[in-house]
mmCIF file of C-alpha atoms in Angstrom:
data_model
loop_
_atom_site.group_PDB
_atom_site.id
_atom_site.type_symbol
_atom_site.label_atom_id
_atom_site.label_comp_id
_atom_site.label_asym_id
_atom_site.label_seq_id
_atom_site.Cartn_x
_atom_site.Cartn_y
_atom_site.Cartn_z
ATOM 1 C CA UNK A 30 11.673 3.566 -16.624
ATOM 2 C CA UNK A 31 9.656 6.555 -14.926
ATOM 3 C CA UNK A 32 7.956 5.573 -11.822
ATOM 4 C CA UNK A 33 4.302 6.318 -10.760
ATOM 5 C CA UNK A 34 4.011 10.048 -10.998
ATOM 6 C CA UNK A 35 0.767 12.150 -8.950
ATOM 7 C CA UNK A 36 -0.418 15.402 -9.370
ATOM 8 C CA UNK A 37 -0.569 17.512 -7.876
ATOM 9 C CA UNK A 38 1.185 16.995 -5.016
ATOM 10 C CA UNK A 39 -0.192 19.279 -2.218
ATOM 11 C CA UNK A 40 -3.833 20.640 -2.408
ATOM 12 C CA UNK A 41 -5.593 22.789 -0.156
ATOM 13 C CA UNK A 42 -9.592 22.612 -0.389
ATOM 14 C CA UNK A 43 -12.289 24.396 1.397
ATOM 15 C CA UNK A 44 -14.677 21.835 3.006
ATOM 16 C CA UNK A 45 -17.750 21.198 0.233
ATOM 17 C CA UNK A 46 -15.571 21.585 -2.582
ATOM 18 C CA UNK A 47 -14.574 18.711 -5.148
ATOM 19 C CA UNK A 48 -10.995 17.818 -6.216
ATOM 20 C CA UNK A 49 -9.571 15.550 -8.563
ATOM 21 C CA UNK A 50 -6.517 14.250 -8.510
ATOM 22 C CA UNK A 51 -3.805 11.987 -11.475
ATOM 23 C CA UNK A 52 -2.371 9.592 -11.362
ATOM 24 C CA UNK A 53 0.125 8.372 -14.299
ATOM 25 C CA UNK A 54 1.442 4.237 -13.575
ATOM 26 C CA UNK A 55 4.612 3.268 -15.021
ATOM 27 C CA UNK A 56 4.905 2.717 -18.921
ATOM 28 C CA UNK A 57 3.053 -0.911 -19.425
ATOM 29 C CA UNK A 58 0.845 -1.494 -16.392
ATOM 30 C CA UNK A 59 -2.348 -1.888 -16.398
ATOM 31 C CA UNK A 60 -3.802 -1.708 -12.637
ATOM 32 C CA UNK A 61 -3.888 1.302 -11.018
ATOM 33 C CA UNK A 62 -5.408 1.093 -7.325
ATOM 34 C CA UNK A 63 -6.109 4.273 -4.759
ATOM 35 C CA UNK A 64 -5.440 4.436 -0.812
ATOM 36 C CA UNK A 65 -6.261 7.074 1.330
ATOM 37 C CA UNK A 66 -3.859 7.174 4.113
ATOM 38 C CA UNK A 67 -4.380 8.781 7.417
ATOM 39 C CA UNK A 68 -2.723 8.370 10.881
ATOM 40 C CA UNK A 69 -5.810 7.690 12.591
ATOM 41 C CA UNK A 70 -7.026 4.669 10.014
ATOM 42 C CA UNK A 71 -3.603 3.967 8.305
ATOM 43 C CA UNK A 72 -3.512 2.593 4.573
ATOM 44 C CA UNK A 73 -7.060 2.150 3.323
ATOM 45 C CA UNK A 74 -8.468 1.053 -0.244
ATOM 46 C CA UNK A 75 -10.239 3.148 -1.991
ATOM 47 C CA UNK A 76 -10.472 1.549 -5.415
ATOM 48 C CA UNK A 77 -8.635 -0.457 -8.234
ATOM 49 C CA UNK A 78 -9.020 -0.219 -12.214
ATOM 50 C CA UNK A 79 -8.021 -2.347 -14.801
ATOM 51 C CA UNK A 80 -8.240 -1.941 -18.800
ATOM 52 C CA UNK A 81 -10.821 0.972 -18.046
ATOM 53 C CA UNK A 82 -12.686 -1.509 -15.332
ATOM 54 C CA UNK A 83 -13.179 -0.739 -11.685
ATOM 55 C CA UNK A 84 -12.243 -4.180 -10.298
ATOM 56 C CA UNK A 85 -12.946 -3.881 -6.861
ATOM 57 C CA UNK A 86 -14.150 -0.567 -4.358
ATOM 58 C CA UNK A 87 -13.094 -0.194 -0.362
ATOM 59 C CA UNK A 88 -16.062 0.643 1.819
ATOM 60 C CA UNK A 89 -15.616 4.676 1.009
ATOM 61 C CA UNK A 90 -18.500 6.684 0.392
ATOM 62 C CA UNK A 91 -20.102 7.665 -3.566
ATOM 63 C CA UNK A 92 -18.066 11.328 -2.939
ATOM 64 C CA UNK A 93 -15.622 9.554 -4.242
ATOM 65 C CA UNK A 94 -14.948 8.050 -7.652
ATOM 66 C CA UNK A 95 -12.521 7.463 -9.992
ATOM 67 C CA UNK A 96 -12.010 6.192 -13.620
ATOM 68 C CA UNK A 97 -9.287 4.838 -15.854
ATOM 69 C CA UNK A 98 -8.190 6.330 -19.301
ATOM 70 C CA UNK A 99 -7.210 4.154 -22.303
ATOM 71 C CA UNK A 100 -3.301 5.243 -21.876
ATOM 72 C CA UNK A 101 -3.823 4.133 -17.847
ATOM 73 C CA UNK A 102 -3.755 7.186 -16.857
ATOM 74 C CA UNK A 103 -6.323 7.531 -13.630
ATOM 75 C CA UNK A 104 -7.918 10.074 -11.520
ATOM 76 C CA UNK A 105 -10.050 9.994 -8.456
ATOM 77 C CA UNK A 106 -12.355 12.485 -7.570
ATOM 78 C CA UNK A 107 -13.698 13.816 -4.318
ATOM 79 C CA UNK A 108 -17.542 15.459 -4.020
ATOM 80 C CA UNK A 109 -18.473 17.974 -1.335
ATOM 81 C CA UNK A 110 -15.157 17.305 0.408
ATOM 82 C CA UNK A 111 -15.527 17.220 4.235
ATOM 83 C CA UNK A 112 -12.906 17.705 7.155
ATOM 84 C CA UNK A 113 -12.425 14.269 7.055
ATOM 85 C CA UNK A 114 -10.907 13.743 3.752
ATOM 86 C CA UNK A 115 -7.775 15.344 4.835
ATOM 87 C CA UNK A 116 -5.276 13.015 4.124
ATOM 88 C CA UNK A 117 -2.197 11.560 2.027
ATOM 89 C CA UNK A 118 -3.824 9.796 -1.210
ATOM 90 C CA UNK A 119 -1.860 7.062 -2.947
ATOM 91 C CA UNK A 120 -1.535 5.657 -6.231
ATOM 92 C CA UNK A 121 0.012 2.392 -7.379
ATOM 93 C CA UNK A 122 0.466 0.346 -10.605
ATOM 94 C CA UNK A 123 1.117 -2.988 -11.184
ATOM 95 C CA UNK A 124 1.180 -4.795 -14.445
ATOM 96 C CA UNK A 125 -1.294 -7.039 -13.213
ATOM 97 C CA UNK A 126 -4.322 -7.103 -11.028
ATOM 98 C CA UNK A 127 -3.150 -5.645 -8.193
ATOM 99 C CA UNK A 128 -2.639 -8.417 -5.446
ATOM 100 C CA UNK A 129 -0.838 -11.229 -7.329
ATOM 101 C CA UNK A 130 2.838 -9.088 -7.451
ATOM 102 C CA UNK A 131 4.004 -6.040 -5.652
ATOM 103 C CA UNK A 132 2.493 -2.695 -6.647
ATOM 104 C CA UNK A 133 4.378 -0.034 -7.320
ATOM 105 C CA UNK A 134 3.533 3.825 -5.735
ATOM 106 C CA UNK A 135 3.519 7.143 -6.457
ATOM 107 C CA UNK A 136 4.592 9.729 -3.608
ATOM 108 C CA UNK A 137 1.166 10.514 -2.966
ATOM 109 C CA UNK A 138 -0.965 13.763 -2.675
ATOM 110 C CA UNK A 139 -1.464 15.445 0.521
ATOM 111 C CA UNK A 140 -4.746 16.935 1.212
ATOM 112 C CA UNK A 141 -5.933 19.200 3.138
ATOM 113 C CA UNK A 142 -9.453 20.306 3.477
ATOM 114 C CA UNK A 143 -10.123 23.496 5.390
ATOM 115 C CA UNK B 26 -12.047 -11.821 5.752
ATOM 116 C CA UNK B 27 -8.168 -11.624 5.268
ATOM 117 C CA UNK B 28 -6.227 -9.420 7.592
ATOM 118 C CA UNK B 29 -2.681 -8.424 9.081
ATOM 119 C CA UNK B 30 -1.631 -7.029 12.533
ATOM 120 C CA UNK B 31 1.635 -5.662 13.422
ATOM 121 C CA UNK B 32 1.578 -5.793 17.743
ATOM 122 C CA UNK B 33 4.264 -2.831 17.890
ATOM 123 C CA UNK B 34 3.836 0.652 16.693
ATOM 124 C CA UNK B 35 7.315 1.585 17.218
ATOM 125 C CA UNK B 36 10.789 -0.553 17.175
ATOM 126 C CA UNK B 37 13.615 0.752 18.575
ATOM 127 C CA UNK B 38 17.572 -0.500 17.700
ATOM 128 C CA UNK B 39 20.686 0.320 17.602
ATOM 129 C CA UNK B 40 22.353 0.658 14.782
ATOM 130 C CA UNK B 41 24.712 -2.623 13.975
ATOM 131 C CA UNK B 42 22.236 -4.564 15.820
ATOM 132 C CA UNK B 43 19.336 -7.170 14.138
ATOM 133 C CA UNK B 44 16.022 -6.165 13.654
ATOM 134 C CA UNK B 45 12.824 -7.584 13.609
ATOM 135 C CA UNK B 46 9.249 -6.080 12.566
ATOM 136 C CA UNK B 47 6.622 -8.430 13.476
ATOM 137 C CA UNK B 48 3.618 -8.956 11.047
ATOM 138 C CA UNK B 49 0.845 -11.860 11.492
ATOM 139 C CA UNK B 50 -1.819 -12.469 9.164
ATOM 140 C CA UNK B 51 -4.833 -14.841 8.678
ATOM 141 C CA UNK B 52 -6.232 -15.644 5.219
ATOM 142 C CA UNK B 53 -8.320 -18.375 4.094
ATOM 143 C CA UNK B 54 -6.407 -20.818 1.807
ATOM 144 C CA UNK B 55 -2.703 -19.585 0.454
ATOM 145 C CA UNK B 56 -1.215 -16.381 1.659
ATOM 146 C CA UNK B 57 0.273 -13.768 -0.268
ATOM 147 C CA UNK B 58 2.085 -11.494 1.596
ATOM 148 C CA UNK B 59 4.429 -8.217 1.181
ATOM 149 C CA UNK B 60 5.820 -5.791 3.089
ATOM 150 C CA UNK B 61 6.619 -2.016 2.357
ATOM 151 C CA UNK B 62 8.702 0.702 3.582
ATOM 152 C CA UNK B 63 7.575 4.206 3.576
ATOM 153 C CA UNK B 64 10.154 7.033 4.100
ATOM 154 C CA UNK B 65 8.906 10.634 5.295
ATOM 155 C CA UNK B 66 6.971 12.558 2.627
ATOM 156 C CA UNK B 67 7.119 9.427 0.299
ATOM 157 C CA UNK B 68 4.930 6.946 -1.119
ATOM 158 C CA UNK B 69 5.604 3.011 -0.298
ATOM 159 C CA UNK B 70 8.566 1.545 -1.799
ATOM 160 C CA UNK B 71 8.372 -2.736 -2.286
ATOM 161 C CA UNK B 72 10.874 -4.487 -0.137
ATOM 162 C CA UNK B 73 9.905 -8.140 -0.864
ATOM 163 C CA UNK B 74 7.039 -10.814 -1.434
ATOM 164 C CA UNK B 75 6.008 -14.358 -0.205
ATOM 165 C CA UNK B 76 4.181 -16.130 -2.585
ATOM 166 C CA UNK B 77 5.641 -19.966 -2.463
ATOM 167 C CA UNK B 78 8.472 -21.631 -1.974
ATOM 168 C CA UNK B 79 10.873 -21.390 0.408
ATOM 169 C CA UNK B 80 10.018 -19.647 4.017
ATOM 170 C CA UNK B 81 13.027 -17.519 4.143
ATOM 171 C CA UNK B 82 12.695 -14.747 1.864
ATOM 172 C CA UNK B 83 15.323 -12.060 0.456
ATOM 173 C CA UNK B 84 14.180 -8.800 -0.659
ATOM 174 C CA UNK B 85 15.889 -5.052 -1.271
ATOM 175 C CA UNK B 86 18.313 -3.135 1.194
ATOM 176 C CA UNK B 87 19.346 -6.447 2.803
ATOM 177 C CA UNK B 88 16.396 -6.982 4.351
ATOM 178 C CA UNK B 89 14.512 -10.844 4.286
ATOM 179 C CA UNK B 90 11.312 -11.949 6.042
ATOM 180 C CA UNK B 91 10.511 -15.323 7.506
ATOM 181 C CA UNK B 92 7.196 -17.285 6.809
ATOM 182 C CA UNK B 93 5.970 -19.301 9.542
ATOM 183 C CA UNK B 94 2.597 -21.222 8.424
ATOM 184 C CA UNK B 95 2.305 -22.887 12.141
ATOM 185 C CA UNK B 96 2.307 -19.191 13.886
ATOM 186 C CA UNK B 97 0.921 -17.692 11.266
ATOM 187 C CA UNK B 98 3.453 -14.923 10.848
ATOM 188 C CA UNK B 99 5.971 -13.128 8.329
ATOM 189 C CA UNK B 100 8.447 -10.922 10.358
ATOM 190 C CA UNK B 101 10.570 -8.754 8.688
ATOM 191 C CA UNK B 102 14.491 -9.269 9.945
ATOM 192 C CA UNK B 103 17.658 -7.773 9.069
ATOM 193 C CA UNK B 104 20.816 -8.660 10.715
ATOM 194 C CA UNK B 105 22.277 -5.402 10.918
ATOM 195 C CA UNK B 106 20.375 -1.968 11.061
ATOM 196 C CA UNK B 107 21.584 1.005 9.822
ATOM 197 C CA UNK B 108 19.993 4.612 10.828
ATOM 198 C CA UNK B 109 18.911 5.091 7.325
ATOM 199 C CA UNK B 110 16.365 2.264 8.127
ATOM 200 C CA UNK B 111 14.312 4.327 10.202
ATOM 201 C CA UNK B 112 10.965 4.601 8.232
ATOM 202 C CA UNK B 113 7.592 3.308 8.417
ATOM 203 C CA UNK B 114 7.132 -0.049 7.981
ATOM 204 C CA UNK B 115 3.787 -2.340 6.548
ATOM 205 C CA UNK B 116 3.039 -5.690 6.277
ATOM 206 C CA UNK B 117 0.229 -6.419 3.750
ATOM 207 C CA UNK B 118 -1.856 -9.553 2.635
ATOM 208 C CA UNK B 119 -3.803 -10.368 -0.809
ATOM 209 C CA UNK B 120 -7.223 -10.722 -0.617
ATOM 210 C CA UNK B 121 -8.774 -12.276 -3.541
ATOM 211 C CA UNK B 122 -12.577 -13.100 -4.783
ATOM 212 C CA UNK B 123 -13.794 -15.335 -7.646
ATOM 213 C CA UNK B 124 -17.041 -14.129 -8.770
ATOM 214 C CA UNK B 125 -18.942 -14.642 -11.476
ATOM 215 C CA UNK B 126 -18.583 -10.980 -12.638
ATOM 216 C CA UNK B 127 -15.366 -11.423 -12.543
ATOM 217 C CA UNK B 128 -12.525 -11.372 -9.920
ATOM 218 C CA UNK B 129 -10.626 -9.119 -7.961
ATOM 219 C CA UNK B 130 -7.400 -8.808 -5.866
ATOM 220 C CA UNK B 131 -6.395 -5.947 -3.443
ATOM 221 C CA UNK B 132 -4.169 -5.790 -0.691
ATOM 222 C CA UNK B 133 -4.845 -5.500 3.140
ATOM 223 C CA UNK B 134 -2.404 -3.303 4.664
ATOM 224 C CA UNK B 135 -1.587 -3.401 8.391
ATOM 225 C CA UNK B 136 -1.597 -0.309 10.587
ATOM 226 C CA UNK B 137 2.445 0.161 9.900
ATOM 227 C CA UNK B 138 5.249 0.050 12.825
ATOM 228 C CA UNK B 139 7.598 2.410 13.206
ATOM 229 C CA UNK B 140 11.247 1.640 13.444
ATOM 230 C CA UNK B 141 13.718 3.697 15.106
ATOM 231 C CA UNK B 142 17.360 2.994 14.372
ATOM 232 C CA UNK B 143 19.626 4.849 16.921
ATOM 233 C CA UNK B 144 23.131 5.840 16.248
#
């Protein structure tokens, strides 16, 4: 079975641009959640969807947003992107609502805003 | 709110010796806990999951983790390290909420320790 794919996988973005990034989950689940990762704040949630739903959003500003397709299939997108969005953005799928088994991640997408 | 700490950013070993990554927690009611590895330029890979049952748990790459409800803590341990251990390591706890819009689970990620396996 295919594991969590992201694309892309490296971005560069000048600082007030937008980005959007995918996420596919493995075949069958139905969660996908988002972390931002950075060295100075480690592993932080951004947001979780399930069936279509945001379930539950980290304490990130409205710049970002995501949504949840009918196949799973997610993206999260990034508004007037500043300095501080630089970072290593995860994706992971779980059959379930994420938190009652493991999740499962993608290898990320490293941004860098210029 | 639920949380995790992991004291030590950085374990060192030597290879063939045990290992320990400490991890502490505190939830309100029944923990779930996990723990993750991350190798460089990857995402997290799932090593292995406390939900109930028995304290001692086994998970992938021969590594286990031991739940102590007294102390409050769920070390990672494995007897023997091997250099291809060295990674990033992070101990995470559910946090749940019943609402009446509906509930939610996510997990709480500590701030990762770094192990350093030595030949």
């Amino acid at each position: 079975k295919a594991g969590v794919t992201q694309t892309p996988r490296y971005l560069i973005k000048t600082r007030g641009q937008q980005v959007t990034l995918s996420c596919s989950p493995i075949s069958g689940h139905r969660s996908v959640s988002w972390y931002q990762q950075t060295p100075g704040q480690g592993l932080q949630f951004l947001f979780e969807y399930f069936s279509e739903t945001q379930r539950n959003k980290g304490n990130f500003p409205g710049r970002f947003s995501g949504r949840q397709f009918s196949n799973s299939r997610s993206e999260m997108n990034v508004s007037t992107l500043e300095l501080g969005d630089s970072a290593l953005y995860l994706c992971a799928s779980s059959p379930e609502i994420a938190g009652y088994g493991e999740q499962y991640f993608g290898p990320g997408t490293r941004l860098t805003v210029t | 709110a639920q949380s995790v700490a992991q004291p030590e950013d950085q374990v060192n070993v030597a290879e063939g010796n045990p290992l320990t990554v400490k991890c502490t927690y505190s939830v309100s009611g029944n923990p779930y806990l996990f723990w993750y590895v991350q190798y460089p330029n990857r995402g997290l890979q799932f090593l292995l999951k406390y939900i109930t049952g028995d304290n001692l748990v086994k998970g992938s790459y021969g590594f286990e983790a031991e739940f102590n409800k007294s102390q409050t803590s769920f070390h990672l341990k494995k007897p023997s390290a091997l250099v291809s251990d060295s990674a990033l390591y992070f101990c995470a706890v559910r946090e749940a909420h019943t609402g009446f819009s509906g509930g939610y689970n996510k997990l709480i990620f500590g701030a990762g320790t770094r192990l350093a396996v030595h030949p």
